Amino acid sequence: MSEVRILLVEDEFSSAEVLALLLADAGYHVTVAADGRQALSRLEDAAPDLLVTDFMMPGMNGAELVKALRATPRYADLPVLLISGAPESALRPYKVPYQAFLRKPFALDEFLRAVANLRDAAPGRGRPATQA
């Protein structure tokens, strides 16, 4: 089966590093971006099957990033896991079109489960190479 490619967008370096290592150990191919603008610039090279993005980031936040992706036909249906230290109810006014949400801090196994659920729910998406 094909390798699942994840674009991980997180402005906190240590969090990004831990999550990227965790995902890579689980068999995912991970591209990391530090904010929404960097994510958009890495989008074509990353060719993600899933997006994991923080909400609160400098420059372009997670809401603006997801809305920009939804405006492009290729990524209009890209599954999105939104992560934030704010409760989900606080993000509703931004009307972010995402499929899954995790509030920080979260357990790493909870994070992996959310990614796997999103991967499995996405039509036509592959599984991690180590789980093939």
PDB file of C-alpha atoms in Angstrom:
ATOM      1  CA  MET A   1       0.000   0.000   0.000  1.00  0.00           C
ATOM      2  CA  SER A   2       1.069   3.554  -0.499  1.00  0.00           C
ATOM      3  CA  GLU A   3       2.674   5.609   2.203  1.00  0.00           C
ATOM      4  CA  VAL A   4       0.466   8.188   3.877  1.00  0.00           C
ATOM      5  CA  ARG A   5       1.938  11.660   3.653  1.00  0.00           C
ATOM      6  CA  ILE A   6       1.226  14.143   6.426  1.00  0.00           C
ATOM      7  CA  LEU A   7       1.850  17.864   6.456  1.00  0.00           C
ATOM      8  CA  LEU A   8       2.377  18.808  10.117  1.00  0.00           C
ATOM      9  CA  VAL A   9       2.070  22.518  10.851  1.00  0.00           C
ATOM     10  CA  GLU A  10       3.198  23.547  14.333  1.00  0.00           C
ATOM     11  CA  ASP A  11       5.007  26.701  15.429  1.00  0.00           C
ATOM     12  CA  GLU A  12       6.357  25.256  18.687  1.00  0.00           C
ATOM     13  CA  PHE A  13       9.598  23.560  17.653  1.00  0.00           C
ATOM     14  CA  SER A  14       9.706  20.966  20.430  1.00  0.00           C
ATOM     15  CA  SER A  15       6.079  19.945  19.840  1.00  0.00           C
ATOM     16  CA  ALA A  16       6.650  19.700  16.102  1.00  0.00           C
ATOM     17  CA  GLU A  17       9.740  17.587  16.638  1.00  0.00           C
ATOM     18  CA  VAL A  18       8.006  15.146  18.998  1.00  0.00           C
ATOM     19  CA  LEU A  19       4.906  14.791  16.820  1.00  0.00           C
ATOM     20  CA  ALA A  20       6.966  14.379  13.638  1.00  0.00           C
ATOM     21  CA  LEU A  21       9.089  11.631  15.215  1.00  0.00           C
ATOM     22  CA  LEU A  22       6.000   9.902  16.552  1.00  0.00           C
ATOM     23  CA  LEU A  23       4.322   9.953  13.145  1.00  0.00           C
ATOM     24  CA  ALA A  24       7.483   8.808  11.358  1.00  0.00           C
ATOM     25  CA  ASP A  25       7.846   5.902  13.825  1.00  0.00           C
ATOM     26  CA  ALA A  26       4.250   4.959  13.015  1.00  0.00           C
ATOM     27  CA  GLY A  27       5.163   4.730   9.334  1.00  0.00           C
ATOM     28  CA  TYR A  28       3.929   8.055   8.035  1.00  0.00           C
ATOM     29  CA  HIS A  29       5.931  10.321   5.746  1.00  0.00           C
ATOM     30  CA  VAL A  30       5.978  13.700   7.492  1.00  0.00           C
ATOM     31  CA  THR A  31       6.733  17.203   6.237  1.00  0.00           C
ATOM     32  CA  VAL A  32       6.921  19.873   8.933  1.00  0.00           C
ATOM     33  CA  ALA A  33       6.075  23.556   8.528  1.00  0.00           C
ATOM     34  CA  ALA A  34       6.334  26.213  11.233  1.00  0.00           C
ATOM     35  CA  ASP A  35       3.245  28.201  10.204  1.00  0.00           C
ATOM     36  CA  GLY A  36       0.518  28.489   7.624  1.00  0.00           C
ATOM     37  CA  ARG A  37       2.542  30.428   5.089  1.00  0.00           C
ATOM     38  CA  GLN A  38       5.407  27.937   5.234  1.00  0.00           C
ATOM     39  CA  ALA A  39       2.875  25.112   4.899  1.00  0.00           C
ATOM     40  CA  LEU A  40       1.479  26.621   1.704  1.00  0.00           C
ATOM     41  CA  SER A  41       4.987  27.029   0.293  1.00  0.00           C
ATOM     42  CA  ARG A  42       5.747  23.350   1.034  1.00  0.00           C
ATOM     43  CA  LEU A  43       2.397  22.048  -0.115  1.00  0.00           C
ATOM     44  CA  GLU A  44       3.321  20.881  -3.597  1.00  0.00           C
ATOM     45  CA  ASP A  45       6.480  19.073  -2.469  1.00  0.00           C
ATOM     46  CA  ALA A  46       4.700  17.557   0.525  1.00  0.00           C
ATOM     47  CA  ALA A  47       1.670  16.378  -1.506  1.00  0.00           C
ATOM     48  CA  PRO A  48      -0.108  15.509   1.745  1.00  0.00           C
ATOM     49  CA  ASP A  49      -2.848  12.950   2.248  1.00  0.00           C
ATOM     50  CA  LEU A  50      -3.616  14.498   5.651  1.00  0.00           C
ATOM     51  CA  LEU A  51      -3.039  17.851   7.313  1.00  0.00           C
ATOM     52  CA  VAL A  52      -2.330  18.193  11.027  1.00  0.00           C
ATOM     53  CA  THR A  53      -2.257  21.836  12.009  1.00  0.00           C
ATOM     54  CA  ASP A  54      -2.081  23.918  15.101  1.00  0.00           C
ATOM     55  CA  PHE A  55      -4.658  26.675  15.319  1.00  0.00           C
ATOM     56  CA  MET A  56      -2.718  29.457  17.051  1.00  0.00           C
ATOM     57  CA  MET A  57       0.334  30.355  14.973  1.00  0.00           C
ATOM     58  CA  PRO A  58       1.983  33.622  14.006  1.00  0.00           C
ATOM     59  CA  GLY A  59       1.486  34.993  10.511  1.00  0.00           C
ATOM     60  CA  MET A  60      -1.184  32.672   9.151  1.00  0.00           C
ATOM     61  CA  ASN A  61      -3.159  30.673  11.710  1.00  0.00           C
ATOM     62  CA  GLY A  62      -4.681  27.234  11.235  1.00  0.00           C
ATOM     63  CA  ALA A  63      -8.078  28.609  10.233  1.00  0.00           C
ATOM     64  CA  GLU A  64      -6.594  30.741   7.472  1.00  0.00           C
ATOM     65  CA  LEU A  65      -4.454  27.826   6.294  1.00  0.00           C
ATOM     66  CA  VAL A  66      -7.360  25.393   6.074  1.00  0.00           C
ATOM     67  CA  LYS A  67      -9.539  27.929   4.290  1.00  0.00           C
ATOM     68  CA  ALA A  68      -6.739  28.581   1.776  1.00  0.00           C
ATOM     69  CA  LEU A  69      -6.415  24.844   1.146  1.00  0.00           C
ATOM     70  CA  ARG A  70     -10.169  24.427   0.710  1.00  0.00           C
ATOM     71  CA  ALA A  71     -10.065  27.095  -2.001  1.00  0.00           C
ATOM     72  CA  THR A  72      -7.790  24.933  -4.173  1.00  0.00           C
ATOM     73  CA  PRO A  73      -9.439  22.019  -5.995  1.00  0.00           C
ATOM     74  CA  ARG A  74      -6.597  19.564  -5.299  1.00  0.00           C
ATOM     75  CA  TYR A  75      -6.855  20.058  -1.510  1.00  0.00           C
ATOM     76  CA  ALA A  76     -10.535  20.919  -1.151  1.00  0.00           C
ATOM     77  CA  ASP A  77     -11.210  17.534   0.501  1.00  0.00           C
ATOM     78  CA  LEU A  78      -7.904  17.122   2.361  1.00  0.00           C
ATOM     79  CA  PRO A  79      -8.627  15.582   5.791  1.00  0.00           C
ATOM     80  CA  VAL A  80      -7.642  17.971   8.588  1.00  0.00           C
ATOM     81  CA  LEU A  81      -6.820  17.326  12.240  1.00  0.00           C
ATOM     82  CA  LEU A  82      -6.904  20.659  14.051  1.00  0.00           C
ATOM     83  CA  ILE A  83      -4.998  20.898  17.339  1.00  0.00           C
ATOM     84  CA  SER A  84      -5.221  23.762  19.806  1.00  0.00           C
ATOM     85  CA  GLY A  85      -4.785  24.720  23.421  1.00  0.00           C
ATOM     86  CA  ALA A  86      -8.146  26.475  23.197  1.00  0.00           C
ATOM     87  CA  PRO A  87     -11.371  24.527  23.614  1.00  0.00           C
ATOM     88  CA  GLU A  88     -13.119  23.535  20.402  1.00  0.00           C
ATOM     89  CA  SER A  89     -16.065  25.802  21.257  1.00  0.00           C
ATOM     90  CA  ALA A  90     -13.751  28.841  21.151  1.00  0.00           C
ATOM     91  CA  LEU A  91     -12.822  28.024  17.535  1.00  0.00           C
ATOM     92  CA  ARG A  92     -16.377  27.738  16.195  1.00  0.00           C
ATOM     93  CA  PRO A  93     -16.640  31.450  15.305  1.00  0.00           C
ATOM     94  CA  TYR A  94     -13.748  30.950  12.851  1.00  0.00           C
ATOM     95  CA  LYS A  95     -15.804  28.322  10.967  1.00  0.00           C
ATOM     96  CA  VAL A  96     -12.766  26.189  10.202  1.00  0.00           C
ATOM     97  CA  PRO A  97     -13.659  23.217   7.974  1.00  0.00           C
ATOM     98  CA  TYR A  98     -11.854  20.338   9.730  1.00  0.00           C
ATOM     99  CA  GLN A  99     -12.690  16.680  10.338  1.00  0.00           C
ATOM    100  CA  ALA A 100     -11.087  16.070  13.739  1.00  0.00           C
ATOM    101  CA  PHE A 101      -9.997  18.136  16.733  1.00  0.00           C
ATOM    102  CA  LEU A 102      -7.628  17.556  19.643  1.00  0.00           C
ATOM    103  CA  ARG A 103      -7.170  19.941  22.537  1.00  0.00           C
ATOM    104  CA  LYS A 104      -3.635  20.382  23.855  1.00  0.00           C
ATOM    105  CA  PRO A 105      -2.207  18.903  25.899  1.00  0.00           C
ATOM    106  CA  PHE A 106      -3.124  15.456  24.587  1.00  0.00           C
ATOM    107  CA  ALA A 107      -1.698  11.986  25.084  1.00  0.00           C
ATOM    108  CA  LEU A 108       0.516  10.802  22.245  1.00  0.00           C
ATOM    109  CA  ASP A 109      -1.531   7.628  21.791  1.00  0.00           C
ATOM    110  CA  GLU A 110      -4.651   9.803  21.529  1.00  0.00           C
ATOM    111  CA  PHE A 111      -2.917  11.816  18.806  1.00  0.00           C
ATOM    112  CA  LEU A 112      -1.925   8.706  16.846  1.00  0.00           C
ATOM    113  CA  ARG A 113      -5.446   7.330  17.164  1.00  0.00           C
ATOM    114  CA  ALA A 114      -6.931  10.578  15.830  1.00  0.00           C
ATOM    115  CA  VAL A 115      -4.550  10.511  12.849  1.00  0.00           C
ATOM    116  CA  ALA A 116      -5.322   6.837  12.143  1.00  0.00           C
ATOM    117  CA  ASN A 117      -9.074   7.450  12.363  1.00  0.00           C
ATOM    118  CA  LEU A 118      -8.781  10.344   9.958  1.00  0.00           C
ATOM    119  CA  ARG A 119      -6.626   8.269   7.612  1.00  0.00           C
ATOM    120  CA  ASP A 120      -9.073   5.359   7.681  1.00  0.00           C
ATOM    121  CA  ALA A 121     -12.079   7.614   7.096  1.00  0.00           C
ATOM    122  CA  ALA A 122     -10.533   9.283   4.073  1.00  0.00           C
ATOM    123  CA  PRO A 123     -11.608   7.570   0.859  1.00  0.00           C
ATOM    124  CA  GLY A 124      -8.770   6.387  -1.353  1.00  0.00           C
ATOM    125  CA  ARG A 125      -6.095   7.033   1.244  1.00  0.00           C
ATOM    126  CA  GLY A 126      -3.312   4.561   1.969  1.00  0.00           C
ATOM    127  CA  ARG A 127      -2.095   3.160   5.261  1.00  0.00           C
ATOM    128  CA  PRO A 128       1.308   3.796   6.807  1.00  0.00           C
ATOM    129  CA  ALA A 129       4.059   1.742   5.183  1.00  0.00           C
ATOM    130  CA  THR A 130       4.806  -0.141   8.428  1.00  0.00           C
ATOM    131  CA  GLN A 131       1.195  -1.274   8.729  1.00  0.00           C
ATOM    132  CA  ALA A 132       0.889  -2.535   5.152  1.00  0.00           C
TER     133      ALA A 132
END
